[in-house]
CSV table of C-alpha atoms in Angstrom, one decimal:
chain,number,residue,atom,x,y,z
Z,1,MET,CA,18.7,5.8,-67.4
Z,2,SER,CA,16.4,4.7,-64.8
Z,3,LYS,CA,17.3,5.6,-61.2
Z,4,ARG,CA,18.7,2.9,-59.0
Z,5,TYR,CA,18.0,2.9,-55.3
Z,6,ASP,CA,20.2,0.1,-53.9
Z,7,SER,CA,23.0,3.1,-52.4
Z,8,ALA,CA,22.8,4.0,-49.1
Z,9,GLY,CA,21.3,7.7,-48.7
Z,10,GLU,CA,19.1,7.3,-51.6
Z,11,GLY,CA,15.5,6.2,-52.6
Z,12,GLY,CA,12.5,6.8,-50.3
Z,13,GLY,CA,11.7,10.3,-50.1
Z,14,GLU,CA,10.4,13.2,-48.5
Z,15,ILE,CA,6.8,12.9,-47.1
Z,16,LEU,CA,5.3,16.6,-47.2
Z,17,PHE,CA,3.0,16.9,-44.4
Z,18,ALA,CA,0.4,19.3,-45.4
Z,19,ASN,CA,-2.7,18.5,-44.3
Z,20,THR,CA,-1.9,16.1,-41.0
Z,21,SER,CA,-5.2,15.8,-39.7
Z,22,GLN,CA,-6.2,12.8,-41.5
Z,23,ILE,CA,-2.6,11.3,-41.1
Z,24,ASP,CA,-3.1,12.1,-37.3
Z,25,ASP,CA,-6.8,10.5,-37.2
Z,26,LEU,CA,-5.3,7.6,-38.7
Z,27,ILE,CA,-2.0,7.0,-36.6
Z,28,ASN,CA,-4.5,7.9,-33.2
Z,29,LEU,CA,-7.0,5.2,-34.5
Z,30,ALA,CA,-4.3,2.3,-34.4
Z,31,ARG,CA,-2.8,3.6,-31.0
Z,32,LYS,CA,-6.5,4.1,-29.5
Z,33,ASN,CA,-7.2,0.5,-30.2
Z,34,SER,CA,-4.3,-1.0,-29.3
Z,35,VAL,CA,-3.6,0.5,-25.5
Z,36,TRP,CA,-1.6,-2.5,-24.1
Z,37,TYR,CA,-1.7,-2.6,-20.3
Z,38,LEU,CA,0.6,-3.0,-17.9
Z,39,LEU,CA,-0.1,-5.8,-15.1
Z,40,PHE,CA,0.3,-4.2,-12.1
Z,41,GLY,CA,-2.4,-5.2,-9.1
Z,42,LEU,CA,-1.0,-3.9,-5.8
Z,43,ALA,CA,-3.7,-5.1,-3.4
Z,44,CYS,CA,-7.7,-5.3,-4.0
Z,45,CYS,CA,-8.1,-3.4,-6.9
Z,46,GLY,CA,-5.9,-5.7,-8.7
Z,47,ILE,CA,-8.9,-8.3,-8.4
Z,48,GLU,CA,-11.3,-6.0,-9.8
Z,49,LEU,CA,-8.8,-5.2,-12.7
Z,50,LEU,CA,-8.6,-9.0,-13.3
Z,51,GLN,CA,-12.5,-8.8,-13.7
Z,52,THR,CA,-12.4,-6.0,-16.1
Z,53,GLY,CA,-10.0,-7.8,-18.1
Z,54,GLY,CA,-11.6,-11.2,-17.7
Z,55,PRO,CA,-14.7,-12.3,-20.0
Z,56,ARG,CA,-17.3,-10.0,-18.6
Z,57,ALA,CA,-16.3,-6.6,-18.9
Z,58,ASP,CA,-14.1,-7.8,-21.5
Z,59,LEU,CA,-11.5,-5.0,-22.4
Z,60,GLU,CA,-10.0,-6.9,-25.2
Z,61,ARG,CA,-13.1,-5.9,-27.1
Z,62,PHE,CA,-11.1,-2.3,-27.0
Z,63,GLY,CA,-7.5,-3.8,-27.9
Z,64,ALA,CA,-6.4,-3.5,-24.5
Z,65,VAL,CA,-4.4,-6.4,-23.7
Z,66,PHE,CA,-2.4,-7.0,-20.4
Z,67,ARG,CA,1.2,-7.4,-20.6
Z,68,ALA,CA,3.3,-8.5,-18.2
Z,69,THR,CA,6.2,-6.4,-19.3
Z,70,PRO,CA,6.6,-2.5,-19.1
Z,71,ARG,CA,8.5,-3.0,-22.5
Z,72,GLN,CA,5.5,-3.5,-24.4
Z,73,SER,CA,2.8,-1.6,-22.2
Z,74,ASP,CA,1.7,1.6,-23.1
Z,75,LEU,CA,-0.9,2.1,-20.1
Z,76,MET,CA,-0.2,1.5,-16.2
Z,77,ILE,CA,-3.2,1.0,-14.0
Z,78,VAL,CA,-1.7,1.7,-10.8
Z,79,ALA,CA,-4.3,-0.8,-9.0
Z,80,GLY,CA,-4.4,-0.7,-5.3
Z,81,THR,CA,-2.5,0.6,-2.3
Z,82,LEU,CA,1.1,1.8,-3.0
Z,83,THR,CA,3.2,1.7,-0.2
Z,84,TYR,CA,6.7,3.6,0.4
Z,85,LYS,CA,8.2,0.6,-0.1
Z,86,MET,CA,6.7,-0.4,-3.5
Z,87,ALA,CA,6.9,3.2,-5.0
Z,88,GLU,CA,10.3,3.3,-6.1
Z,89,ARG,CA,9.3,-0.3,-8.0
Z,90,ALA,CA,6.3,1.5,-9.3
Z,91,LYS,CA,8.5,4.6,-10.7
Z,92,LEU,CA,11.1,1.8,-12.0
Z,93,LEU,CA,8.2,0.3,-14.1
Z,94,TYR,CA,7.0,3.7,-15.2
Z,95,ASP,CA,10.5,4.6,-16.5
Z,96,GLN,CA,10.9,1.3,-18.3
Z,97,MET,CA,7.9,1.9,-20.5
Z,98,PRO,CA,8.2,3.3,-23.7
Z,99,GLU,CA,6.7,6.7,-24.8
Z,100,PRO,CA,4.1,7.5,-25.0
Z,101,LYS,CA,2.7,6.1,-22.2
Z,102,TYR,CA,-0.2,6.8,-20.0
Z,103,VAL,CA,-1.3,6.0,-16.3
Z,104,ILE,CA,-4.5,5.2,-14.6
Z,105,SER,CA,-4.7,5.5,-10.8
Z,106,MET,CA,-7.5,3.0,-10.2
Z,107,GLY,CA,-9.3,3.3,-6.8
Z,108,SER,CA,-9.2,5.5,-3.7
Z,109,CYS,CA,-6.0,4.0,-2.4
Z,110,ALA,CA,-3.7,4.7,-5.8
Z,111,THR,CA,-5.8,8.2,-5.8
Z,112,CYS,CA,-5.0,9.5,-2.2
Z,113,GLY,CA,-4.2,7.0,0.1
Z,114,GLY,CA,-7.9,6.1,0.7
Z,115,LEU,CA,-8.9,3.9,3.5
Z,116,PHE,CA,-5.0,3.9,4.6
Z,117,GLN,CA,-4.8,7.7,4.9
Z,118,LEU,CA,-3.8,7.8,8.2
Z,119,SER,CA,-1.0,4.9,7.9
Z,120,TYR,CA,2.8,5.5,8.3
Z,121,SER,CA,3.8,3.6,5.1
Z,122,VAL,CA,1.5,4.3,2.6
Z,123,VAL,CA,1.9,7.0,-0.3
Z,124,LYS,CA,-0.8,9.5,-0.8
Z,125,GLY,CA,-1.5,9.3,-4.1
Z,126,VAL,CA,0.3,7.6,-6.9
Z,127,ASP,CA,0.6,11.4,-8.6
Z,128,LYS,CA,3.2,12.1,-6.0
Z,129,ILE,CA,5.8,10.0,-7.9
Z,130,ILE,CA,4.3,9.3,-11.5
Z,131,PRO,CA,2.1,12.0,-13.6
Z,132,VAL,CA,-1.2,10.3,-13.7
Z,133,ASP,CA,-3.8,11.0,-16.8
Z,134,VAL,CA,-7.0,9.5,-15.3
Z,135,TYR,CA,-8.3,9.2,-11.4
Z,136,VAL,CA,-10.9,6.2,-11.5
Z,137,PRO,CA,-12.7,6.9,-7.8
Z,138,GLY,CA,-14.4,4.0,-6.0
Z,139,CYS,CA,-13.3,1.3,-3.3
Z,140,PRO,CA,-13.0,-0.9,-5.6
Z,141,PRO,CA,-14.0,0.7,-8.6
Z,142,ARG,CA,-16.3,-1.6,-10.5
Z,143,PRO,CA,-15.2,-3.0,-13.9
Z,144,GLU,CA,-17.6,-0.6,-15.9
Z,145,ALA,CA,-15.7,2.4,-14.2
Z,146,LEU,CA,-12.4,0.9,-14.8
Z,147,THR,CA,-13.5,0.4,-18.7
Z,148,GLU,CA,-14.8,4.3,-18.4
Z,149,GLY,CA,-11.1,5.2,-17.3
Z,150,LEU,CA,-9.8,3.3,-20.4
Z,151,MET,CA,-12.2,5.4,-22.6
Z,152,LYS,CA,-10.8,8.4,-21.1
Z,153,ILE,CA,-7.4,7.2,-22.1
Z,154,HIS,CA,-9.0,6.6,-25.5
Z,155,SER,CA,-10.3,10.1,-26.0
Z,156,LEU,CA,-6.7,11.5,-24.7
Z,157,VAL,CA,-5.0,9.6,-27.1
Z,158,THR,CA,-7.3,10.6,-30.2
Z,159,LYS,CA,-6.7,14.5,-29.3
Z,160,GLU,CA,-2.9,14.2,-29.8
Z,161,ARG,CA,-1.7,15.8,-33.0
Z,162,TRP,CA,1.5,13.0,-33.7
Z,163,ALA,CA,2.1,14.6,-37.2
Z,164,ASP,CA,2.7,17.7,-35.7
Z,165,LYS,CA,4.9,16.0,-33.4
Z,166,MET,CA,7.1,14.2,-35.7
Z,167,ARG,CA,7.5,17.1,-37.8
Z,168,ALA,CA,8.8,19.3,-35.1
Z,169,ARG,CA,11.0,16.8,-34.1
Z,170,ARG,CA,12.3,16.2,-37.3
Z,171,GLU,CA,12.8,20.1,-37.9
Z,172,GLY,CA,14.6,20.2,-34.4
Z,173,THR,CA,17.0,17.5,-35.5
Z,174,GLN,CA,17.9,19.1,-39.0
Z,175,SER,CA,17.9,22.5,-37.5
M,1,MET,CA,-5.1,-31.4,28.3
M,2,THR,CA,-6.8,-28.3,29.8
M,3,VAL,CA,-4.5,-25.2,30.1
M,4,GLN,CA,-4.6,-26.1,34.2
M,5,GLU,CA,-3.3,-29.3,33.7
M,6,ILE,CA,-0.8,-27.9,31.2
M,7,VAL,CA,0.1,-25.3,33.8
M,8,GLU,CA,0.5,-27.9,37.1
M,9,GLN,CA,2.6,-30.1,35.0
M,10,LEU,CA,4.9,-27.0,34.1
M,11,LYS,CA,4.9,-26.1,37.8
M,12,ALA,CA,5.9,-29.8,39.0
M,13,THR,CA,8.9,-29.6,36.9
M,14,PHE,CA,10.0,-25.7,37.0
M,15,GLY,CA,8.3,-24.6,40.7
M,16,GLU,CA,8.8,-21.0,40.9
M,17,LYS,CA,9.7,-20.0,37.2
M,18,VAL,CA,6.3,-20.8,36.2
M,19,GLY,CA,3.8,-17.7,37.6
M,20,GLU,CA,0.4,-18.0,38.2
M,21,LEU,CA,-2.1,-18.6,35.4
M,22,SER,CA,-4.3,-15.3,34.7
M,23,GLU,CA,-7.7,-15.4,35.2
M,24,THR,CA,-8.8,-13.9,32.1
M,25,LEU,CA,-10.9,-15.3,29.1
M,26,ASP,CA,-7.9,-16.5,27.8
M,27,PRO,CA,-5.7,-17.3,30.3
M,28,PHE,CA,-2.0,-17.1,29.8
M,29,LEU,CA,1.3,-17.8,31.7
M,30,THR,CA,3.9,-15.1,32.8
M,31,LEU,CA,7.2,-15.9,32.5
M,32,LYS,CA,11.0,-14.5,32.6
M,33,ALA,CA,12.8,-14.0,29.6
M,34,GLU,CA,15.5,-16.3,30.9
M,35,ASP,CA,13.3,-19.0,31.2
M,36,LEU,CA,11.5,-18.6,28.1
M,37,LEU,CA,13.6,-21.2,26.0
M,38,GLU,CA,13.9,-23.4,28.8
M,39,ILE,CA,10.0,-23.7,29.2
M,40,ALA,CA,9.2,-23.7,25.4
M,41,GLY,CA,11.4,-26.4,25.0
M,42,PHE,CA,9.8,-28.5,27.4
M,43,LEU,CA,6.3,-27.8,26.2
M,44,LYS,CA,7.6,-28.6,22.7
M,45,ASP,CA,9.3,-32.0,23.2
M,46,THR,CA,7.5,-33.7,26.7
M,47,ALA,CA,5.6,-36.4,25.8
M,48,GLY,CA,1.8,-35.7,26.5
M,49,LEU,CA,2.5,-31.9,25.8
M,50,GLU,CA,4.1,-31.8,22.5
M,51,MET,CA,3.4,-28.4,21.3
M,52,ASP,CA,4.5,-28.6,17.7
M,53,PHE,CA,3.0,-25.3,16.1
M,54,LEU,CA,3.9,-21.8,17.2
M,55,GLN,CA,0.7,-20.2,16.0
M,56,ASP,CA,1.4,-17.1,16.7
M,57,GLU,CA,4.2,-14.5,17.9
M,58,THR,CA,3.6,-11.0,18.6
M,59,ALA,CA,4.0,-7.7,21.2
M,60,VAL,CA,1.9,-5.5,22.7
M,61,ASP,CA,3.3,-2.0,23.6
M,62,TYR,CA,2.7,-0.5,27.1
M,63,PRO,CA,4.3,2.9,27.5
M,64,ASP,CA,2.5,3.7,30.9
M,65,GLU,CA,4.1,0.3,32.4
M,66,SER,CA,7.3,1.1,30.3
M,67,LEU,CA,6.7,-2.7,29.3
M,68,ILE,CA,6.9,-4.5,26.0
M,69,ARG,CA,4.6,-8.0,26.3
M,70,MET,CA,5.7,-10.5,24.1
M,71,VAL,CA,2.6,-12.9,23.4
M,72,TYR,CA,3.4,-16.7,22.5
M,73,HIS,CA,0.3,-19.3,21.3
M,74,LEU,CA,1.6,-22.7,21.2
M,75,PHE,CA,-0.7,-25.5,20.1
M,76,SER,CA,-0.3,-29.3,19.8
M,77,TYR,CA,-2.0,-30.9,16.6
M,78,GLN,CA,-1.5,-34.0,17.9
M,79,HIS,CA,-3.2,-33.4,21.2
M,80,ARG,CA,-5.7,-30.7,20.3
M,81,HIS,CA,-4.6,-28.3,23.4
M,82,GLY,CA,-2.8,-25.1,23.5
M,83,ILE,CA,-1.2,-22.3,25.9
M,84,VAL,CA,-0.4,-18.9,25.8
M,85,LEU,CA,3.0,-17.5,27.1
M,86,LYS,CA,3.7,-13.9,27.8
M,87,VAL,CA,7.0,-12.4,28.3
M,88,GLU,CA,7.4,-9.0,30.2
M,89,LEU,CA,10.4,-6.9,28.5
M,90,ASP,CA,11.9,-3.5,29.4
M,91,ARG,CA,10.5,-1.2,27.0
M,92,ALA,CA,13.5,1.2,26.6
M,93,ALA,CA,15.9,-1.9,25.7
M,94,PRO,CA,13.7,-5.3,24.9
M,95,LYS,CA,15.5,-8.2,24.5
M,96,VAL,CA,14.5,-11.9,24.5
M,97,PRO,CA,15.7,-15.4,23.3
M,98,THR,CA,14.9,-16.2,19.9
M,99,LEU,CA,12.8,-19.4,19.3
M,100,GLU,CA,14.3,-20.1,16.0
M,101,GLY,CA,15.7,-23.1,16.9
M,102,LEU,CA,12.4,-24.9,18.3
M,103,TRP,CA,10.1,-23.6,15.9
M,104,PRO,CA,11.7,-22.2,12.4
M,105,VAL,CA,8.5,-20.1,11.7
M,106,ALA,CA,9.9,-17.9,14.5
M,107,ASN,CA,12.3,-16.7,12.4
M,108,TRP,CA,9.8,-14.6,10.4
M,109,LEU,CA,7.6,-13.7,13.3
M,110,GLU,CA,10.7,-12.3,15.2
M,111,ARG,CA,11.5,-10.5,12.4
M,112,GLU,CA,8.1,-8.9,12.1
M,113,VAL,CA,8.2,-8.0,15.8
M,114,TRP,CA,11.7,-6.5,15.4
M,115,ASP,CA,10.2,-4.0,12.5
M,116,LEU,CA,7.5,-3.0,14.1
M,117,PHE,CA,8.3,-2.9,17.8
M,118,GLY,CA,12.0,-2.7,17.8
M,119,VAL,CA,12.4,-6.2,20.3
M,120,ASP,CA,15.8,-7.6,20.0
M,121,PHE,CA,15.8,-11.2,19.8
M,122,GLU,CA,19.0,-12.8,20.8
M,123,GLY,CA,20.6,-15.5,18.7
M,124,HIS,CA,18.4,-14.6,15.9
M,125,SER,CA,20.2,-15.6,12.8
M,126,ASP,CA,18.9,-12.8,10.5
M,127,LEU,CA,17.4,-10.1,12.4
M,128,ARG,CA,16.5,-7.3,9.7
M,129,ARG,CA,13.1,-5.9,8.7
M,130,ILE,CA,10.6,-7.9,6.8
M,131,MET,CA,8.0,-5.7,6.2
M,132,LEU,CA,9.0,-1.9,5.8
M,133,PRO,CA,11.8,-0.5,3.7
M,134,ASP,CA,15.4,-1.5,5.4
M,135,ASP,CA,16.4,2.2,5.7
M,136,TRP,CA,13.0,3.0,7.5
M,137,GLU,CA,13.3,4.9,10.8
M,138,GLY,CA,11.7,3.7,14.2
M,139,HIS,CA,8.8,1.2,14.9
M,140,PRO,CA,5.6,2.2,14.2
M,141,LEU,CA,3.5,-0.3,16.3
M,142,ARG,CA,4.8,1.5,19.2
M,143,LYS,CA,2.5,4.1,21.1
M,144,ASP,CA,4.7,7.0,20.7
M,145,TYR,CA,5.6,6.6,17.1
M,146,GLU,CA,5.0,9.6,15.3
M,147,ASP,CA,4.7,9.4,11.3
M,148,PRO,CA,7.1,10.5,9.1
M,149,THR,CA,7.0,13.5,7.4
M,150,GLU,CA,8.5,12.2,4.0
M,151,TYR,CA,10.5,8.9,2.6
M,152,HIS,CA,13.1,9.3,-0.1
M,153,GLY,CA,11.6,12.8,-1.1
M,154,ILE,CA,8.0,11.5,-1.2
M,155,SER,CA,6.2,13.8,1.0
M,156,HIS,CA,3.7,12.4,3.6
M,157,ASP,CA,0.5,15.0,3.9
M,158,ARG,CA,-2.2,15.6,1.1
M,159,PRO,CA,-3.8,18.6,1.4
M,160,SER,CA,-7.6,18.3,1.2
M,161,PRO,CA,-9.0,19.1,-2.2
M,162,ILE,CA,-12.1,20.6,-0.2
M,163,ASP,CA,-10.1,23.0,1.9
M,164,GLY,CA,-11.2,26.5,0.9
M,165,PHE,CA,-14.7,25.5,-0.2
M,166,THR,CA,-17.6,26.6,2.0
M,167,ARG,CA,-20.7,24.3,2.5
M,168,VAL,CA,-23.6,25.9,0.7
M,169,ASP,CA,-25.9,25.9,4.0
M,170,GLU,CA,-22.8,27.7,5.7
M,171,LYS,CA,-22.5,30.1,2.8
M,172,LEU,CA,-26.7,30.8,2.8
M,173,ARG,CA,-26.6,31.4,6.6
M,174,GLN,CA,-23.8,33.7,6.3
M,175,ILE,CA,-25.3,35.8,3.3
M,176,ALA,CA,-28.6,35.8,5.8
M,177,ALA,CA,-26.4,37.4,8.5
M,178,GLU,CA,-24.9,39.9,6.4
M,179,THR,CA,-28.4,40.7,4.8
M,180,ALA,CA,-29.7,40.9,8.3
M,181,ALA,CA,-27.0,43.2,9.5
M,182,GLN,CA,-27.1,45.5,6.5
M,183,LEU,CA,-30.8,45.8,7.1
M,184,ALA,CA,-30.4,46.9,10.6
M,185,ALA,CA,-27.8,49.2,9.7
M,186,ALA,CA,-30.5,50.7,6.9
M,187,THR,CA,-33.2,51.1,9.4
M,188,GLY,CA,-30.8,52.4,12.1
M,189,GLU,CA,-29.6,55.0,9.8
M,190,GLY,CA,-33.3,56.9,9.9
M,191,GLU,CA,-37.1,56.4,10.2
M,192,SER,CA,-37.6,57.1,6.5
M,193,SER,CA,-35.9,53.9,6.0
M,194,GLU,CA,-38.3,52.2,8.2
M,195,GLU,CA,-41.6,53.7,6.7
M,196,SER,CA,-40.5,52.4,3.3
M,197,ALA,CA,-40.0,48.8,5.0
M,198,SER,CA,-43.2,48.6,6.6
């Protein structure tokens, strides 16, 4: 008698994670080549970010496409001077991004206040409000520098062990 | 019209209320706050003057004189002439009538001056901050303004990453000085060490 898989709770099956490194590689290959970044240009670095996304530096050859919404973004490129007035909005946008998410702090202003360190209204570093993965120095960084920042994000992504994480999560829910 | 001609016309109309034109590179008239609205209205509506454009409205802080000076740049597109007006205000409680009724752009310019200098504009329809967050304390372009220590839990300081590092040349000088001191101590101990050194 053949088993039917039309009732709830049946069908499918257990995936046994035995040797997970290749699954990790496969998952990370897909994730690495589709890092969608949030359009978040705050000041002059925003123009440089546009250039990086444009035809000359062409981030799209790495599968990195800009999205105008945090809901579809994996990467937040904070491009420009972050003021106290904007800081809470930036935090809100970061919180709205789905996990896993990454942050590039682009340029001196986003990294430490840069040119405006002595100002009364500038946040001295994005890392005061959100965790930063890659800092890109420069004022402003050239598109090549930002592209290298993206490469660093790629290397971060490829090192992650997704299958282990999923297994841990699964075991955590089962226990 | 030249600035002098404009001032002569103002004097003919308002007499004592109009002060002397300054002898600076960019000459200006100093007025009293209570006369500002009347004179500005005259400059805007009188045929031949018709200053239809409020180019700029800002303020300068003079803590030594306990003054805040409002600065108004008026310009006429039609006649291609302009004038600069200044109004001196008490720094402790600066108050001046709004020009919003004459030039609508004054709404935002005055909000900016309120935000950064704390000048109160009487009769303004919407006097609130325009640049800084609404709950910001103080007016940053005043000369005695002190930076905030934090805002909503975000600290305002960032320690320098190179604190605690020593420059290489300083380090080398330090090592040289220590070595020299050790050598001096060693040579001072006895003649045998001096001989070995020579």
